[in-house]
């Protein structure tokens, strides 16, 4: 979930992880002559050109501000085309994306919050992307099937969770809570690309926009673990959660999925781990963060494995590194298994959390190069 950033940034600073994440960005080559240069500061978002050919587009981002920033490309309706988070002060990052002809907005978000400082841009052409490797078409088709399956398998689990809430069965609802979120966590970038679903189902209290009503999983999480009381309003919230996720289930098949989008989404999932799960911000009441952590990593690895046949040819060294780092994160997570799930995250010490953070950073750096390897010729 991407909305709550102020407290997350503070927590990351406490863990001393933001420097490591920013270090990943510094390694990117942001000086390509063909790239659209994006210069971000605390008060501006400047682009080198507002019109560029549709197709494979590279954004070369430089953060000249004093705050960690993120950069988004939005289609009409705030549908997310691509994004990059955790671009530290004084660092650079490259974003590779496939962009169809049309009108867009590039947004820089100092402090990783808010509507962002936006620039209108357009991609010109007939709207068709260049022919791609058939292996990439296969990867997209298989990933689309995967995403739909995750949504289909999530709904019964969400209904079980909602039914327990409506029966005022706190223990049953607590037990059903984390499993109901796994499919969402595995495919969150696709869900977020629609723009309007994530704020309804996965927003945290400190991520609410002015006037926004708090709904979704985390509102119910607070009732179950902090207030320890289920109210009639919670019954309504449970029904709304099911309805909103049914909407997600129906719409996920229409998502605009591209090979670079899959690669960027894998990196976004690692950012989710770093800014929400490692810090303990995501599941602050239930402390089920490691379940979400595992789901994010599984989703990222699925995207990578589907793209691997092409990346193996374009950048075999990157494949070797990613295989190693995914295995290292999986091995580390296994230490915290308990029964069918994981230990409560509030039992994990700061030293152990830093160890998890370091492992995620070691994976995030090569994963940030995956999209470039996908489009390499």
PDB file of N, CA and C in Angstrom, residues 116-175:
ATOM      1  N   UNK A 116       1.468  15.021  -5.813  1.00  0.00           N
ATOM      2  CA  UNK A 116       2.675  15.176  -6.607  1.00  0.00           C
ATOM      3  C   UNK A 116       2.698  16.458  -7.417  1.00  0.00           C
ATOM      4  N   UNK A 117       3.895  16.859  -7.804  1.00  0.00           N
ATOM      5  CA  UNK A 117       4.099  17.997  -8.699  1.00  0.00           C
ATOM      6  C   UNK A 117       4.085  17.424 -10.110  1.00  0.00           C
ATOM      7  N   UNK A 118       3.153  17.870 -10.942  1.00  0.00           N
ATOM      8  CA  UNK A 118       2.879  17.176 -12.199  1.00  0.00           C
ATOM      9  C   UNK A 118       3.208  18.003 -13.434  1.00  0.00           C
ATOM     10  N   UNK A 119       3.633  17.283 -14.464  1.00  0.00           N
ATOM     11  CA  UNK A 119       3.880  17.869 -15.772  1.00  0.00           C
ATOM     12  C   UNK A 119       3.107  17.067 -16.816  1.00  0.00           C
ATOM     13  N   UNK A 120       2.392  17.767 -17.672  1.00  0.00           N
ATOM     14  CA  UNK A 120       1.661  17.094 -18.745  1.00  0.00           C
ATOM     15  C   UNK A 120       2.627  16.747 -19.874  1.00  0.00           C
ATOM     16  N   UNK A 121       2.547  15.501 -20.356  1.00  0.00           N
ATOM     17  CA  UNK A 121       3.389  15.051 -21.463  1.00  0.00           C
ATOM     18  C   UNK A 121       2.535  14.243 -22.427  1.00  0.00           C
ATOM     19  N   UNK A 122       3.089  13.998 -23.613  1.00  0.00           N
ATOM     20  CA  UNK A 122       2.359  13.182 -24.577  1.00  0.00           C
ATOM     21  C   UNK A 122       3.322  12.237 -25.285  1.00  0.00           C
ATOM     22  N   UNK A 123       2.831  11.053 -25.559  1.00  0.00           N
ATOM     23  CA  UNK A 123       3.563  10.077 -26.360  1.00  0.00           C
ATOM     24  C   UNK A 123       2.930  10.082 -27.749  1.00  0.00           C
ATOM     25  N   UNK A 124       3.738  10.299 -28.754  1.00  0.00           N
ATOM     26  CA  UNK A 124       3.215  10.467 -30.098  1.00  0.00           C
ATOM     27  C   UNK A 124       3.404   9.207 -30.932  1.00  0.00           C
ATOM     28  N   UNK A 125       2.563   9.042 -31.926  1.00  0.00           N
ATOM     29  CA  UNK A 125       2.645   7.883 -32.795  1.00  0.00           C
ATOM     30  C   UNK A 125       1.277   7.299 -33.022  1.00  0.00           C
ATOM     31  N   UNK A 126       1.236   6.113 -33.586  1.00  0.00           N
ATOM     32  CA  UNK A 126      -0.023   5.468 -33.926  1.00  0.00           C
ATOM     33  C   UNK A 126      -0.556   4.581 -32.798  1.00  0.00           C
ATOM     34  N   UNK A 127       0.166   4.569 -31.690  1.00  0.00           N
ATOM     35  CA  UNK A 127      -0.352   3.833 -30.539  1.00  0.00           C
ATOM     36  C   UNK A 127       0.066   2.389 -30.454  1.00  0.00           C
ATOM     37  N   UNK A 128       0.817   1.901 -31.455  1.00  0.00           N
ATOM     38  CA  UNK A 128       1.233   0.513 -31.422  1.00  0.00           C
ATOM     39  C   UNK A 128       2.697   0.418 -31.012  1.00  0.00           C
ATOM     40  N   UNK A 129       2.995  -0.511 -30.121  1.00  0.00           N
ATOM     41  CA  UNK A 129       4.370  -0.730 -29.720  1.00  0.00           C
ATOM     42  C   UNK A 129       5.079  -1.580 -30.769  1.00  0.00           C
ATOM     43  N   UNK A 130       6.399  -1.470 -30.855  1.00  0.00           N
ATOM     44  CA  UNK A 130       7.144  -2.297 -31.801  1.00  0.00           C
ATOM     45  C   UNK A 130       6.934  -3.785 -31.503  1.00  0.00           C
ATOM     46  N   UNK A 131       7.073  -4.653 -32.523  1.00  0.00           N
ATOM     47  CA  UNK A 131       6.959  -6.092 -32.280  1.00  0.00           C
ATOM     48  C   UNK A 131       7.947  -6.529 -31.207  1.00  0.00           C
ATOM     49  N   UNK A 132       7.518  -7.427 -30.336  1.00  0.00           N
ATOM     50  CA  UNK A 132       8.402  -7.880 -29.270  1.00  0.00           C
ATOM     51  C   UNK A 132       8.698  -9.367 -29.419  1.00  0.00           C
ATOM     52  N   UNK A 133       9.693  -9.805 -28.720  1.00  0.00           N
ATOM     53  CA  UNK A 133      10.072 -11.208 -28.692  1.00  0.00           C
ATOM     54  C   UNK A 133       8.853 -12.050 -28.281  1.00  0.00           C
ATOM     55  N   UNK A 134       8.516 -13.100 -29.023  1.00  0.00           N
ATOM     56  CA  UNK A 134       7.378 -13.960 -28.651  1.00  0.00           C
ATOM     57  C   UNK A 134       7.487 -14.507 -27.229  1.00  0.00           C
ATOM     58  N   UNK A 135       8.703 -14.642 -26.734  1.00  0.00           N
ATOM     59  CA  UNK A 135       8.869 -15.120 -25.358  1.00  0.00           C
ATOM     60  C   UNK A 135       8.319 -14.102 -24.361  1.00  0.00           C
ATOM     61  N   UNK A 136       8.398 -12.828 -24.709  1.00  0.00           N
ATOM     62  CA  UNK A 136       7.844 -11.800 -23.831  1.00  0.00           C
ATOM     63  C   UNK A 136       6.326 -11.796 -23.899  1.00  0.00           C
ATOM     64  N   UNK A 137       5.773 -12.035 -25.085  1.00  0.00           N
ATOM     65  CA  UNK A 137       4.314 -12.167 -25.194  1.00  0.00           C
ATOM     66  C   UNK A 137       3.823 -13.331 -24.338  1.00  0.00           C
ATOM     67  N   UNK A 138       4.580 -14.403 -24.339  1.00  0.00           N
ATOM     68  CA  UNK A 138       4.230 -15.575 -23.528  1.00  0.00           C
ATOM     69  C   UNK A 138       4.301 -15.232 -22.039  1.00  0.00           C
ATOM     70  N   UNK A 139       5.331 -14.468 -21.658  1.00  0.00           N
ATOM     71  CA  UNK A 139       5.468 -14.071 -20.259  1.00  0.00           C
ATOM     72  C   UNK A 139       4.290 -13.214 -19.813  1.00  0.00           C
ATOM     73  N   UNK A 140       3.873 -12.281 -20.665  1.00  0.00           N
ATOM     74  CA  UNK A 140       2.733 -11.413 -20.341  1.00  0.00           C
ATOM     75  C   UNK A 140       1.460 -12.233 -20.190  1.00  0.00           C
ATOM     76  N   UNK A 141       1.238 -13.166 -21.123  1.00  0.00           N
ATOM     77  CA  UNK A 141       0.029 -13.997 -21.064  1.00  0.00           C
ATOM     78  C   UNK A 141       0.004 -14.840 -19.794  1.00  0.00           C
ATOM     79  N   UNK A 142       1.137 -15.413 -19.446  1.00  0.00           N
ATOM     80  CA  UNK A 142       1.196 -16.253 -18.247  1.00  0.00           C
ATOM     81  C   UNK A 142       1.056 -15.416 -16.980  1.00  0.00           C
ATOM     82  N   UNK A 143       1.617 -14.216 -17.001  1.00  0.00           N
ATOM     83  CA  UNK A 143       1.480 -13.350 -15.829  1.00  0.00           C
ATOM     84  C   UNK A 143       0.032 -12.886 -15.667  1.00  0.00           C
ATOM     85  N   UNK A 144      -0.634 -12.599 -16.769  1.00  0.00           N
ATOM     86  CA  UNK A 144      -2.041 -12.208 -16.690  1.00  0.00           C
ATOM     87  C   UNK A 144      -2.868 -13.331 -16.063  1.00  0.00           C
ATOM     88  N   UNK A 145      -2.584 -14.559 -16.455  1.00  0.00           N
ATOM     89  CA  UNK A 145      -3.274 -15.714 -15.865  1.00  0.00           C
ATOM     90  C   UNK A 145      -2.984 -15.800 -14.375  1.00  0.00           C
ATOM     91  N   UNK A 146      -1.729 -15.576 -14.011  1.00  0.00           N
ATOM     92  CA  UNK A 146      -1.324 -15.620 -12.599  1.00  0.00           C
ATOM     93  C   UNK A 146      -2.072 -14.571 -11.775  1.00  0.00           C
ATOM     94  N   UNK A 147      -2.117 -13.353 -12.289  1.00  0.00           N
ATOM     95  CA  UNK A 147      -2.782 -12.266 -11.563  1.00  0.00           C
ATOM     96  C   UNK A 147      -4.267 -12.568 -11.388  1.00  0.00           C
ATOM     97  N   UNK A 148      -4.901 -13.052 -12.441  1.00  0.00           N
ATOM     98  CA  UNK A 148      -6.326 -13.375 -12.337  1.00  0.00           C
ATOM     99  C   UNK A 148      -6.549 -14.501 -11.334  1.00  0.00           C
ATOM    100  N   UNK A 149      -5.676 -15.485 -11.354  1.00  0.00           N
ATOM    101  CA  UNK A 149      -5.814 -16.595 -10.404  1.00  0.00           C
ATOM    102  C   UNK A 149      -5.677 -16.112  -8.958  1.00  0.00           C
ATOM    103  N   UNK A 150      -4.740 -15.195  -8.715  1.00  0.00           N
ATOM    104  CA  UNK A 150      -4.588 -14.657  -7.365  1.00  0.00           C
ATOM    105  C   UNK A 150      -5.855 -13.937  -6.912  1.00  0.00           C
ATOM    106  N   UNK A 151      -6.458 -13.178  -7.820  1.00  0.00           N
ATOM    107  CA  UNK A 151      -7.701 -12.484  -7.474  1.00  0.00           C
ATOM    108  C   UNK A 151      -8.833 -13.473  -7.222  1.00  0.00           C
ATOM    109  N   UNK A 152      -8.934 -14.490  -8.079  1.00  0.00           N
ATOM    110  CA  UNK A 152      -9.998 -15.486  -7.929  1.00  0.00           C
ATOM    111  C   UNK A 152      -9.862 -16.250  -6.615  1.00  0.00           C
ATOM    112  N   UNK A 153      -8.620 -16.556  -6.233  1.00  0.00           N
ATOM    113  CA  UNK A 153      -8.390 -17.326  -5.003  1.00  0.00           C
ATOM    114  C   UNK A 153      -8.518 -16.454  -3.753  1.00  0.00           C
ATOM    115  N   UNK A 154      -8.380 -15.156  -3.930  1.00  0.00           N
ATOM    116  CA  UNK A 154      -8.498 -14.245  -2.785  1.00  0.00           C
ATOM    117  C   UNK A 154      -9.937 -14.095  -2.320  1.00  0.00           C
ATOM    118  N   UNK A 155     -10.876 -14.041  -3.247  1.00  0.00           N
ATOM    119  CA  UNK A 155     -12.266 -13.742  -2.868  1.00  0.00           C
ATOM    120  C   UNK A 155     -12.847 -14.696  -1.833  1.00  0.00           C
ATOM    121  N   UNK A 156     -12.706 -16.025  -1.969  1.00  0.00           N
ATOM    122  CA  UNK A 156     -13.247 -16.902  -0.922  1.00  0.00           C
ATOM    123  C   UNK A 156     -12.605 -16.654   0.444  1.00  0.00           C
ATOM    124  N   UNK A 157     -11.327 -16.325   0.455  1.00  0.00           N
ATOM    125  CA  UNK A 157     -10.636 -16.063   1.718  1.00  0.00           C
ATOM    126  C   UNK A 157     -11.117 -14.756   2.341  1.00  0.00           C
ATOM    127  N   UNK A 158     -11.393 -13.778   1.500  1.00  0.00           N
ATOM    128  CA  UNK A 158     -11.924 -12.508   2.005  1.00  0.00           C
ATOM    129  C   UNK A 158     -13.345 -12.698   2.539  1.00  0.00           C
ATOM    130  N   UNK A 159     -14.121 -13.504   1.849  1.00  0.00           N
ATOM    131  CA  UNK A 159     -15.481 -13.772   2.338  1.00  0.00           C
ATOM    132  C   UNK A 159     -15.444 -14.474   3.690  1.00  0.00           C
ATOM    133  N   UNK A 160     -14.503 -15.409   3.852  1.00  0.00           N
ATOM    134  CA  UNK A 160     -14.372 -16.102   5.143  1.00  0.00           C
ATOM    135  C   UNK A 160     -14.002 -15.109   6.242  1.00  0.00           C
ATOM    136  N   UNK A 161     -13.105 -14.194   5.921  1.00  0.00           N
ATOM    137  CA  UNK A 161     -12.720 -13.155   6.877  1.00  0.00           C
ATOM    138  C   UNK A 161     -13.914 -12.262   7.217  1.00  0.00           C
ATOM    139  N   UNK A 162     -14.626 -11.816   6.194  1.00  0.00           N
ATOM    140  CA  UNK A 162     -15.780 -10.949   6.402  1.00  0.00           C
ATOM    141  C   UNK A 162     -16.879 -11.646   7.192  1.00  0.00           C
ATOM    142  N   UNK A 163     -17.113 -12.920   6.909  1.00  0.00           N
ATOM    143  CA  UNK A 163     -18.141 -13.671   7.637  1.00  0.00           C
ATOM    144  C   UNK A 163     -17.808 -13.752   9.123  1.00  0.00           C
ATOM    145  N   UNK A 164     -16.530 -13.958   9.432  1.00  0.00           N
ATOM    146  CA  UNK A 164     -16.127 -14.033  10.842  1.00  0.00           C
ATOM    147  C   UNK A 164     -16.346 -12.685  11.526  1.00  0.00           C
ATOM    148  N   UNK A 165     -16.034 -11.600  10.827  1.00  0.00           N
ATOM    149  CA  UNK A 165     -16.278 -10.262  11.395  1.00  0.00           C
ATOM    150  C   UNK A 165     -17.762 -10.068  11.666  1.00  0.00           C
ATOM    151  N   UNK A 166     -18.596 -10.449  10.712  1.00  0.00           N
ATOM    152  CA  UNK A 166     -20.041 -10.240  10.850  1.00  0.00           C
ATOM    153  C   UNK A 166     -20.668 -11.146  11.913  1.00  0.00           C
ATOM    154  N   UNK A 167     -19.970 -12.215  12.279  1.00  0.00           N
ATOM    155  CA  UNK A 167     -20.429 -13.084  13.369  1.00  0.00           C
ATOM    156  C   UNK A 167     -19.851 -12.645  14.712  1.00  0.00           C
ATOM    157  N   UNK A 168     -19.106 -11.534  14.703  1.00  0.00           N
ATOM    158  CA  UNK A 168     -18.462 -11.016  15.917  1.00  0.00           C
ATOM    159  C   UNK A 168     -17.482 -12.019  16.524  1.00  0.00           C
ATOM    160  N   UNK A 169     -16.907 -12.864  15.673  1.00  0.00           N
ATOM    161  CA  UNK A 169     -15.955 -13.876  16.124  1.00  0.00           C
ATOM    162  C   UNK A 169     -14.541 -13.338  15.930  1.00  0.00           C
ATOM    163  N   UNK A 170     -14.030 -12.680  16.957  1.00  0.00           N
ATOM    164  CA  UNK A 170     -12.734 -12.010  16.840  1.00  0.00           C
ATOM    165  C   UNK A 170     -11.612 -12.995  16.535  1.00  0.00           C
ATOM    166  N   UNK A 171     -11.575 -14.133  17.214  1.00  0.00           N
ATOM    167  CA  UNK A 171     -10.486 -15.084  17.000  1.00  0.00           C
ATOM    168  C   UNK A 171     -10.505 -15.642  15.578  1.00  0.00           C
ATOM    169  N   UNK A 172     -11.692 -15.986  15.082  1.00  0.00           N
ATOM    170  CA  UNK A 172     -11.792 -16.510  13.720  1.00  0.00           C
ATOM    171  C   UNK A 172     -11.396 -15.441  12.705  1.00  0.00           C
ATOM    172  N   UNK A 173     -11.797 -14.196  12.960  1.00  0.00           N
ATOM    173  CA  UNK A 173     -11.459 -13.108  12.048  1.00  0.00           C
ATOM    174  C   UNK A 173      -9.958 -12.853  12.048  1.00  0.00           C
ATOM    175  N   UNK A 174      -9.353 -12.903  13.224  1.00  0.00           N
ATOM    176  CA  UNK A 174      -7.896 -12.733  13.294  1.00  0.00           C
ATOM    177  C   UNK A 174      -7.173 -13.827  12.502  1.00  0.00           C
ATOM    178  N   UNK A 175      -7.651 -15.030  12.630  1.00  0.00           N
ATOM    179  CA  UNK A 175      -7.021 -16.155  11.934  1.00  0.00           C
ATOM    180  C   UNK A 175      -7.162 -16.024  10.417  1.00  0.00           C
TER     181      UNK A 175
END
